Amino acid sequence: DASFLSEGSSRFETTESKNSESLARSALCAWVRKLGDGKWSTNAAPALATAFVSGQLLPFVETELSLGVDKAEREMAMSICTLCSLEGNPSELLWPAIHKGLQSIPSVSCTKTPAIYRATRSVTLLEFGCLEGALSGIGNGELVYDENNRTLMPPPQSIEAMLSNAVQFLMLQLMS
């Protein structure tokens, strides 16, 4: 049956492509970490993330949706999160920029303000940082598992406040 052969070969290609992707990612990671005597990515990644959130790297663009993020913003956020992951300390590199845009929740208005753009970009970095598996408590306190109660301890107050602000911002945008 020809369909069986095509299914089997696609499964093989998927496994093979995952292996080659992880090898390629490892090679790229090693290459990025060697740039500029090993300091380039450590300095560039957080600077790029902060510049992105503040609008210095990519200008703010008005979109028709209240919480719309244009394609260039999504691609930039994804690229920054990938760079941070390749550097090796993604959580420490991303959290400061995410925090910058979510320090306080901007009020919702008909016109977008720089605070709304910063919050939107912080949420976009948060999204891609989670998708990349790059965010943890590192740099903002560790997430701790309590062996006695077999439960995860609450996140550090700074992370909990930041995530609460992100959810409140999204809710305000959805309700407006």
mmCIF file with all atom_site columns, C-alpha atoms in Angstrom, residues 6 43-44 67:
data_model
loop_
_atom_site.group_PDB
_atom_site.id
_atom_site.type_symbol
_atom_site.label_atom_id
_atom_site.label_alt_id
_atom_site.label_comp_id
_atom_site.label_asym_id
_atom_site.label_entity_id
_atom_site.label_seq_id
_atom_site.pdbx_PDB_ins_code
_atom_site.Cartn_x
_atom_site.Cartn_y
_atom_site.Cartn_z
_atom_site.occupancy
_atom_site.B_iso_or_equiv
_atom_site.pdbx_formal_charge
_atom_site.auth_seq_id
_atom_site.auth_comp_id
_atom_site.auth_asym_id
_atom_site.auth_atom_id
_atom_site.pdbx_PDB_model_num
ATOM 1 C CA . SER A 1 6  ? 4.468  7.639  2.444  1.00 0.00 ? 6  SER A CA 1
ATOM 2 C CA . ASN A 1 43 ? 25.448 41.878 25.827 1.00 0.00 ? 43 ASN A CA 1
ATOM 3 C CA . ALA A 1 44 ? 23.464 42.022 22.594 1.00 0.00 ? 44 ALA A CA 1
ATOM 4 C CA . LEU A 1 67 ? -4.238 44.074 20.664 1.00 0.00 ? 67 LEU A CA 1
#
